[in-house]
Short mmCIF file of N, CA, C and O in Angstrom, two decimals:
data_model
loop_
_atom_site.label_atom_id
_atom_site.label_comp_id
_atom_site.label_asym_id
_atom_site.label_seq_id
_atom_site.Cartn_x
_atom_site.Cartn_y
_atom_site.Cartn_z
N CYS A 1 -1.70 -7.32 -5.24
CA CYS A 1 -0.69 -7.06 -6.64
C CYS A 1 -1.93 -5.94 -7.57
O CYS A 1 -2.84 -6.35 -6.78
N CYS A 2 -1.32 -5.27 -7.93
CA CYS A 2 -2.81 -4.24 -9.08
C CYS A 2 -1.29 -3.81 -10.12
O CYS A 2 0.27 -4.86 -10.60
N VAL A 3 -2.23 -3.42 -11.57
CA VAL A 3 -1.90 -2.81 -12.28
C VAL A 3 -1.27 -1.19 -12.24
O VAL A 3 -2.45 -0.90 -11.91
N LEU A 4 -0.11 -1.07 -12.52
CA LEU A 4 0.13 0.13 -12.50
C LEU A 4 -0.15 0.62 -13.98
O LEU A 4 0.98 -0.28 -15.32
N GLY A 5 -0.80 1.72 -14.14
CA GLY A 5 -1.39 1.60 -15.57
C GLY A 5 -0.12 2.85 -16.29
O GLY A 5 0.51 3.74 -15.83
N GLU A 6 -0.29 3.25 -17.89
CA GLU A 6 1.02 3.80 -18.02
C GLU A 6 1.05 5.35 -18.44
O GLU A 6 0.04 5.45 -17.70
N ASN A 7 0.90 5.62 -17.75
CA ASN A 7 1.49 7.44 -16.95
C ASN A 7 3.19 8.20 -17.90
O ASN A 7 4.10 7.82 -17.34
N ARG A 8 2.72 8.93 -18.44
CA ARG A 8 3.50 9.63 -19.58
C ARG A 8 3.79 10.74 -18.72
O ARG A 8 4.82 11.76 -19.33
N ILE A 9 3.29 11.39 -17.29
CA ILE A 9 3.39 12.43 -17.77
C ILE A 9 3.95 13.10 -16.27
O ILE A 9 5.01 14.26 -15.56
N THR A 10 4.16 11.71 -14.99
CA THR A 10 5.37 11.62 -14.11
C THR A 10 6.79 11.45 -14.30
O THR A 10 6.39 10.46 -15.50
N SER A 11 7.33 11.46 -13.19
CA SER A 11 8.80 11.05 -14.19
C SER A 11 8.79 10.10 -13.68
O SER A 11 8.48 8.93 -12.53
N LYS A 12 9.94 9.05 -14.41
CA LYS A 12 10.01 7.70 -14.36
C LYS A 12 11.78 7.47 -13.91
O LYS A 12 12.07 8.45 -12.57
N GLY A 13 11.10 6.41 -13.15
CA GLY A 13 12.63 5.58 -11.92
C GLY A 13 11.75 5.66 -11.00
O GLY A 13 10.66 4.79 -10.68
N ASN A 14 12.81 5.20 -10.17
CA ASN A 14 11.69 4.51 -7.85
C ASN A 14 10.78 5.40 -7.77
O ASN A 14 10.53 6.59 -7.45
N LYS A 15 10.07 4.64 -7.52
CA LYS A 15 9.26 4.67 -7.19
C LYS A 15 8.66 3.48 -5.46
O LYS A 15 9.03 2.72 -5.30
N THR A 16 8.15 4.30 -4.44
CA THR A 16 8.02 4.19 -3.33
C THR A 16 6.44 4.19 -2.79
O THR A 16 5.22 4.74 -3.38
N LEU A 17 5.46 2.80 -3.31
CA LEU A 17 4.87 2.22 -3.06
C LEU A 17 4.53 1.79 -1.47
O LEU A 17 4.71 0.76 -1.07
N TYR A 18 3.37 3.05 -1.35
CA TYR A 18 2.45 2.31 0.12
C TYR A 18 0.99 1.49 0.42
O TYR A 18 0.37 1.84 -0.41
N VAL A 19 1.24 0.90 1.34
CA VAL A 19 0.23 -0.41 1.39
C VAL A 19 -0.65 0.45 2.79
O VAL A 19 0.11 0.15 3.54
N ARG A 20 -1.46 0.49 3.14
CA ARG A 20 -1.45 0.61 4.14
C ARG A 20 -3.77 -0.44 4.89
O ARG A 20 -4.28 -0.82 3.58
N ILE A 21 -3.36 -1.25 5.23
CA ILE A 21 -4.69 -2.57 5.04
C ILE A 21 -5.22 -2.09 6.97
O ILE A 21 -4.89 -2.03 7.45
N ILE A 22 -7.14 -1.58 7.28
CA ILE A 22 -7.93 -0.87 7.68
C ILE A 22 -8.62 -2.43 7.87
O ILE A 22 -9.05 -2.84 6.92
N SER A 23 -8.10 -2.74 10.35
CA SER A 23 -8.88 -3.33 9.51
C SER A 23 -10.59 -3.28 9.82
O SER A 23 -11.05 -1.94 9.63
N PRO A 24 -11.79 -4.24 9.85
CA PRO A 24 -12.42 -4.26 10.15
C PRO A 24 -12.83 -3.22 11.20
O PRO A 24 -14.11 -2.36 11.28
N ASP A 25 -12.93 -2.71 11.83
CA ASP A 25 -12.42 -1.64 14.11
C ASP A 25 -12.29 -0.51 12.82
O ASP A 25 -11.49 0.38 14.44
N GLY A 26 -10.86 -0.16 12.13
CA GLY A 26 -10.17 0.81 11.98
C GLY A 26 -8.52 0.73 11.96
O GLY A 26 -9.02 2.42 11.96
N VAL A 27 -8.22 -0.18 12.34
CA VAL A 27 -7.18 -0.36 12.70
C VAL A 27 -6.47 -0.49 11.57
O VAL A 27 -6.49 -1.46 11.22
N VAL A 28 -4.53 0.34 11.36
CA VAL A 28 -4.40 -0.30 10.54
C VAL A 28 -3.13 -1.10 10.86
O VAL A 28 -2.74 -0.78 11.34
N LEU A 29 -3.52 -2.37 10.20
CA LEU A 29 -2.74 -3.38 10.48
C LEU A 29 -1.08 -3.00 9.97
O LEU A 29 -1.03 -2.36 9.28
N GLU A 30 -0.33 -2.47 11.32
CA GLU A 30 0.98 -2.73 11.40
C GLU A 30 2.27 -3.47 10.93
O GLU A 30 2.18 -4.42 11.31
N GLY A 31 3.42 -3.57 10.06
CA GLY A 31 4.14 -4.76 9.63
C GLY A 31 5.17 -4.76 10.56
O GLY A 31 5.28 -3.54 10.96
N ASP A 32 5.75 -5.73 10.50
CA ASP A 32 6.73 -6.63 12.03
C ASP A 32 8.32 -5.11 10.56
O ASP A 32 8.58 -4.92 12.56
N GLU A 33 8.26 -5.77 9.62
CA GLU A 33 9.65 -3.91 8.85
C GLU A 33 9.80 -3.11 9.82
O GLU A 33 10.27 -2.13 10.10
N PHE A 34 8.49 -2.49 9.32
CA PHE A 34 7.66 -1.22 9.81
C PHE A 34 7.25 -0.51 10.87
O PHE A 34 6.44 0.48 10.64
N LYS A 35 7.29 -0.73 11.53
CA LYS A 35 6.47 -0.57 13.47
C LYS A 35 6.84 0.59 13.50
O LYS A 35 5.45 0.93 13.65
N ASN A 36 7.51 0.53 13.95
CA ASN A 36 7.54 2.24 14.39
C ASN A 36 8.30 3.23 12.85
O ASN A 36 8.71 4.28 12.89
N GLU A 37 8.09 3.32 11.26
CA GLU A 37 7.06 3.80 10.29
C GLU A 37 5.73 4.63 10.41
O GLU A 37 4.99 3.52 10.19
N THR A 38 6.57 5.91 10.15
CA THR A 38 4.80 6.49 9.34
C THR A 38 5.26 7.23 8.13
O THR A 38 6.75 6.88 7.74
N PHE A 39 4.55 7.88 7.16
CA PHE A 39 4.22 8.07 6.31
C PHE A 39 3.37 9.22 5.70
O PHE A 39 2.18 9.30 7.15
N LYS A 40 3.56 10.05 5.30
CA LYS A 40 2.24 11.38 5.18
C LYS A 40 2.31 11.89 3.91
O LYS A 40 3.76 11.89 2.91
N ILE A 41 1.47 11.57 2.93
CA ILE A 41 0.90 12.30 1.79
C ILE A 41 0.29 12.52 1.71
O ILE A 41 -0.93 12.67 1.78
N GLY A 42 -0.32 14.06 1.19
CA GLY A 42 -1.91 14.40 0.65
C GLY A 42 -1.81 14.85 2.08
O GLY A 42 -0.84 15.01 3.37
N GLU A 43 -2.97 14.74 2.57
CA GLU A 43 -3.93 14.32 3.59
C GLU A 43 -3.42 13.48 4.41
O GLU A 43 -4.34 13.03 5.54
N VAL A 44 -3.11 12.40 4.25
CA VAL A 44 -2.81 10.65 4.77
C VAL A 44 -1.75 10.81 5.16
O VAL A 44 -0.97 11.05 4.79
N SER A 45 -1.67 10.41 6.49
CA SER A 45 -0.57 10.60 7.93
C SER A 45 -0.84 10.10 8.04
O SER A 45 -2.29 8.98 9.27
N GLY A 46 0.12 8.95 8.57
CA GLY A 46 0.11 7.32 9.31
C GLY A 46 0.66 6.74 10.02
O GLY A 46 2.20 6.59 8.44
N LYS A 47 1.09 4.95 10.20
CA LYS A 47 1.14 3.82 10.04
C LYS A 47 0.64 3.41 8.40
O LYS A 47 -0.48 3.69 8.70
N PHE A 48 1.74 2.75 8.35
CA PHE A 48 1.11 1.73 7.31
C PHE A 48 1.46 1.14 7.23
O PHE A 48 2.19 0.18 8.28
N SER A 49 1.28 -0.26 6.45
CA SER A 49 0.90 -2.02 6.72
C SER A 49 2.90 -2.69 6.82
O SER A 49 3.10 -3.18 6.58
N THR A 50 2.76 -1.62 5.04
CA THR A 50 3.66 -2.28 4.31
C THR A 50 4.27 -1.32 3.45
O THR A 50 3.38 -0.41 3.18
N LYS A 51 5.80 -1.93 2.51
CA LYS A 51 5.96 -0.52 1.13
C LYS A 51 6.52 -1.24 0.74
O LYS A 51 7.40 -2.49 0.39
N ARG A 52 6.53 -0.75 -0.84
CA ARG A 52 7.90 -1.57 -1.75
C ARG A 52 8.34 -0.61 -2.71
O ARG A 52 7.41 0.72 -2.66
N GLU A 53 8.97 -0.90 -2.82
CA GLU A 53 10.45 0.31 -4.29
C GLU A 53 9.99 -0.56 -5.68
O GLU A 53 10.30 -1.63 -5.56
N ILE A 54 9.75 0.29 -6.02
CA ILE A 54 10.00 -0.27 -8.01
C ILE A 54 10.71 1.12 -9.02
O ILE A 54 10.89 2.06 -8.81
N GLN A 55 10.90 0.31 -9.64
CA GLN A 55 11.19 1.24 -10.85
C GLN A 55 10.16 1.07 -11.74
O GLN A 55 9.64 -0.17 -12.61
N TYR A 56 9.77 2.59 -11.62
CA TYR A 56 8.14 2.62 -13.04
C TYR A 56 9.09 3.22 -13.78
O TYR A 56 9.53 4.58 -13.85
N GLU A 57 8.61 2.92 -16.07
CA GLU A 57 9.52 3.30 -16.25
C GLU A 57 8.40 4.23 -17.11
O GLU A 57 8.36 3.93 -18.78
N ASN A 58 7.29 4.85 -16.52
CA ASN A 58 5.89 5.14 -16.96
C ASN A 58 5.69 4.10 -18.42
O ASN A 58 4.58 4.33 -18.86
N GLU A 59 5.04 3.16 -18.40
CA GLU A 59 4.55 1.43 -18.62
C GLU A 59 3.97 0.87 -17.83
O GLU A 59 3.91 0.79 -16.66
N SER A 60 2.63 0.09 -17.88
CA SER A 60 2.03 -0.48 -17.35
C SER A 60 3.05 -1.09 -16.83
O SER A 60 4.15 -2.11 -17.90
N LEU A 61 2.69 -2.13 -15.81
CA LEU A 61 3.55 -2.52 -14.58
C LEU A 61 2.77 -2.94 -13.79
O LEU A 61 2.05 -2.39 -13.59
N GLU A 62 2.36 -4.65 -14.10
CA GLU A 62 2.84 -5.36 -12.96
C GLU A 62 3.27 -5.72 -12.27
O GLU A 62 3.98 -5.94 -11.82
N THR A 63 2.19 -5.35 -10.74
CA THR A 63 3.40 -5.85 -9.37
C THR A 63 2.90 -6.36 -8.36
O THR A 63 1.61 -5.54 -7.45
N CYS A 64 3.66 -6.54 -7.13
CA CYS A 64 2.98 -7.03 -5.76
C CYS A 64 3.39 -6.32 -4.73
O CYS A 64 4.51 -5.99 -4.42
N VAL A 65 2.67 -5.96 -3.66
CA VAL A 65 3.15 -5.73 -2.60
C VAL A 65 2.99 -6.63 -1.64
O VAL A 65 1.91 -7.80 -1.33
N TYR A 66 4.25 -7.41 -0.50
CA TYR A 66 3.33 -8.35 -0.08
C TYR A 66 3.46 -7.67 1.81
O TYR A 66 4.13 -7.56 2.09
N TYR A 67 2.93 -8.05 2.37
CA TYR A 67 1.94 -7.66 3.83
C TYR A 67 2.87 -9.66 4.68
O TYR A 67 1.18 -10.19 3.92
N SER A 68 3.49 -9.92 5.91
CA SER A 68 3.66 -10.77 6.44
C SER A 68 2.49 -10.48 7.45
O SER A 68 2.33 -10.42 8.64
N VAL A 69 0.91 -12.10 7.95
CA VAL A 69 0.49 -11.31 9.16
C VAL A 69 0.91 -12.65 9.68
O VAL A 69 1.92 -13.22 9.93
N SER A 70 1.30 -11.61 11.23
CA SER A 70 1.54 -11.70 13.15
C SER A 70 0.88 -12.66 13.01
O SER A 70 1.36 -13.16 15.10
N ASP A 71 -0.70 -12.38 13.22
CA ASP A 71 -1.70 -12.03 14.23
C ASP A 71 -2.46 -12.72 13.79
O ASP A 71 -2.75 -12.47 12.93
N ASP A 72 -3.45 -12.86 14.85
CA ASP A 72 -4.27 -14.43 13.54
C ASP A 72 -5.35 -12.41 13.92
O ASP A 72 -6.15 -11.08 14.47
N LEU A 73 -6.36 -12.18 12.73
CA LEU A 73 -7.34 -11.37 12.32
C LEU A 73 -8.91 -11.67 12.01
O LEU A 73 -9.30 -13.60 12.06
N ASN A 74 -9.73 -11.09 12.96
CA ASN A 74 -10.62 -11.05 13.18
C ASN A 74 -11.60 -10.75 11.87
O ASN A 74 -11.27 -11.00 10.15
N THR A 75 -13.13 -11.48 11.47
CA THR A 75 -12.92 -11.86 10.76
C THR A 75 -13.89 -9.88 9.93
O THR A 75 -13.90 -9.29 11.14
N GLY A 76 -14.39 -10.05 8.82
CA GLY A 76 -14.85 -8.75 8.69
C GLY A 76 -14.53 -8.22 7.77
O GLY A 76 -13.13 -8.92 6.15
N GLN A 77 -15.06 -6.68 6.62
CA GLN A 77 -13.65 -6.05 6.01
C GLN A 77 -12.86 -5.88 6.37
O GLN A 77 -12.69 -4.60 7.13
N TYR A 78 -12.84 -5.72 5.46
CA TYR A 78 -10.67 -4.83 5.61
C TYR A 78 -10.83 -3.60 4.57
O TYR A 78 -10.91 -4.24 2.94
N ILE A 79 -10.24 -2.78 4.59
CA ILE A 79 -9.79 -1.83 3.48
C ILE A 79 -8.63 -1.67 2.62
O ILE A 79 -7.41 -1.37 4.02
N VAL A 80 -8.26 -1.66 1.78
CA VAL A 80 -6.80 -2.24 1.11
C VAL A 80 -6.73 -0.57 0.68
O VAL A 80 -7.21 0.09 -0.95
N GLU A 81 -5.40 0.78 1.33
CA GLU A 81 -5.68 1.77 0.02
C GLU A 81 -3.46 2.11 0.06
O GLU A 81 -3.27 1.01 0.74
N LEU A 82 -3.52 2.03 -0.69
CA LEU A 82 -2.03 1.99 -2.46
C LEU A 82 -1.94 3.46 -2.16
O LEU A 82 -3.45 4.03 -2.81
N TYR A 83 -0.93 3.65 -1.62
CA TYR A 83 -0.19 5.31 -2.38
C TYR A 83 0.70 5.62 -2.77
O TYR A 83 1.89 4.58 -2.53
N GLU A 84 0.97 6.37 -4.21
CA GLU A 84 2.52 6.81 -4.23
C GLU A 84 1.69 8.66 -5.08
O GLU A 84 1.12 9.13 -5.05
N SER A 85 3.50 8.41 -5.04
CA SER A 85 3.64 9.67 -4.82
C SER A 85 2.99 11.31 -4.11
O SER A 85 1.95 12.24 -5.33
N GLY A 86 2.86 11.35 -3.12
CA GLY A 86 1.12 12.32 -2.79
C GLY A 86 -0.20 11.83 -3.29
O GLY A 86 -0.93 12.94 -2.60
N SER A 87 -0.65 11.12 -3.80
CA SER A 87 -1.37 10.31 -3.25
C SER A 87 -2.42 8.87 -3.59
O SER A 87 -1.13 8.21 -3.71
N LEU A 88 -3.58 8.80 -3.17
CA LEU A 88 -3.88 7.64 -3.31
C LEU A 88 -4.30 7.05 -4.79
O LEU A 88 -4.85 7.63 -5.66
N ILE A 89 -3.78 6.22 -5.08
CA ILE A 89 -3.97 5.58 -6.77
C ILE A 89 -4.32 4.33 -6.51
O ILE A 89 -4.80 4.04 -7.57
N GLY A 90 -5.09 3.94 -5.31
CA GLY A 90 -6.10 2.72 -5.31
C GLY A 90 -6.38 2.30 -4.65
O GLY A 90 -6.29 2.66 -3.29
N LYS A 91 -7.33 1.97 -4.38
CA LYS A 91 -8.37 0.76 -3.06
C LYS A 91 -9.23 0.22 -3.12
O LYS A 91 -10.23 -0.03 -4.45
N THR A 92 -9.36 -0.55 -2.70
CA THR A 92 -10.13 -1.82 -2.57
C THR A 92 -10.57 -2.92 -0.88
O THR A 92 -9.81 -1.95 -0.01
N SER A 93 -11.33 -3.21 -1.23
CA SER A 93 -12.01 -3.85 -0.04
C SER A 93 -12.02 -5.47 -0.11
O SER A 93 -12.36 -6.39 -0.96
N PHE A 94 -11.74 -5.98 1.23
CA PHE A 94 -11.89 -7.81 1.05
C PHE A 94 -12.97 -7.99 2.05
O PHE A 94 -12.70 -7.31 3.35
N ASP A 95 -13.94 -9.35 2.08
CA ASP A 95 -13.81 -9.51 3.18
C ASP A 95 -12.97 -11.04 3.66
O ASP A 95 -13.00 -11.90 2.89
N LEU A 96 -13.08 -11.29 4.96
CA LEU A 96 -11.92 -12.03 5.32
C LEU A 96 -13.30 -12.90 6.51
O LEU A 96 -14.72 -12.69 7.59
N ARG A 97 -13.34 -14.33 6.41
CA ARG A 97 -14.80 -14.73 6.59
C ARG A 97 -14.14 -16.02 8.07
O ARG A 97 -12.92 -16.65 7.43
#
């Protein structure tokens, strides 16, 4: 989950949020629903873990994007990247023990 901040510069309307979850060994986790899809945003292209369509009205918006785990996950640090409109708009990491 994240909060998209107010942005009066971008256009209102439907937006697609792409999420890449990168495993400790550098592999992008693929969601079953999007297994054969790729995306290209700026200099980043390739697979993504999940995506979500949202309606953005240039105001602060709290939203969640869900990923279903179908395999056992390895322990270690995972990186989560959030992309929209040609840009990386958020990045975080978490440790799975």
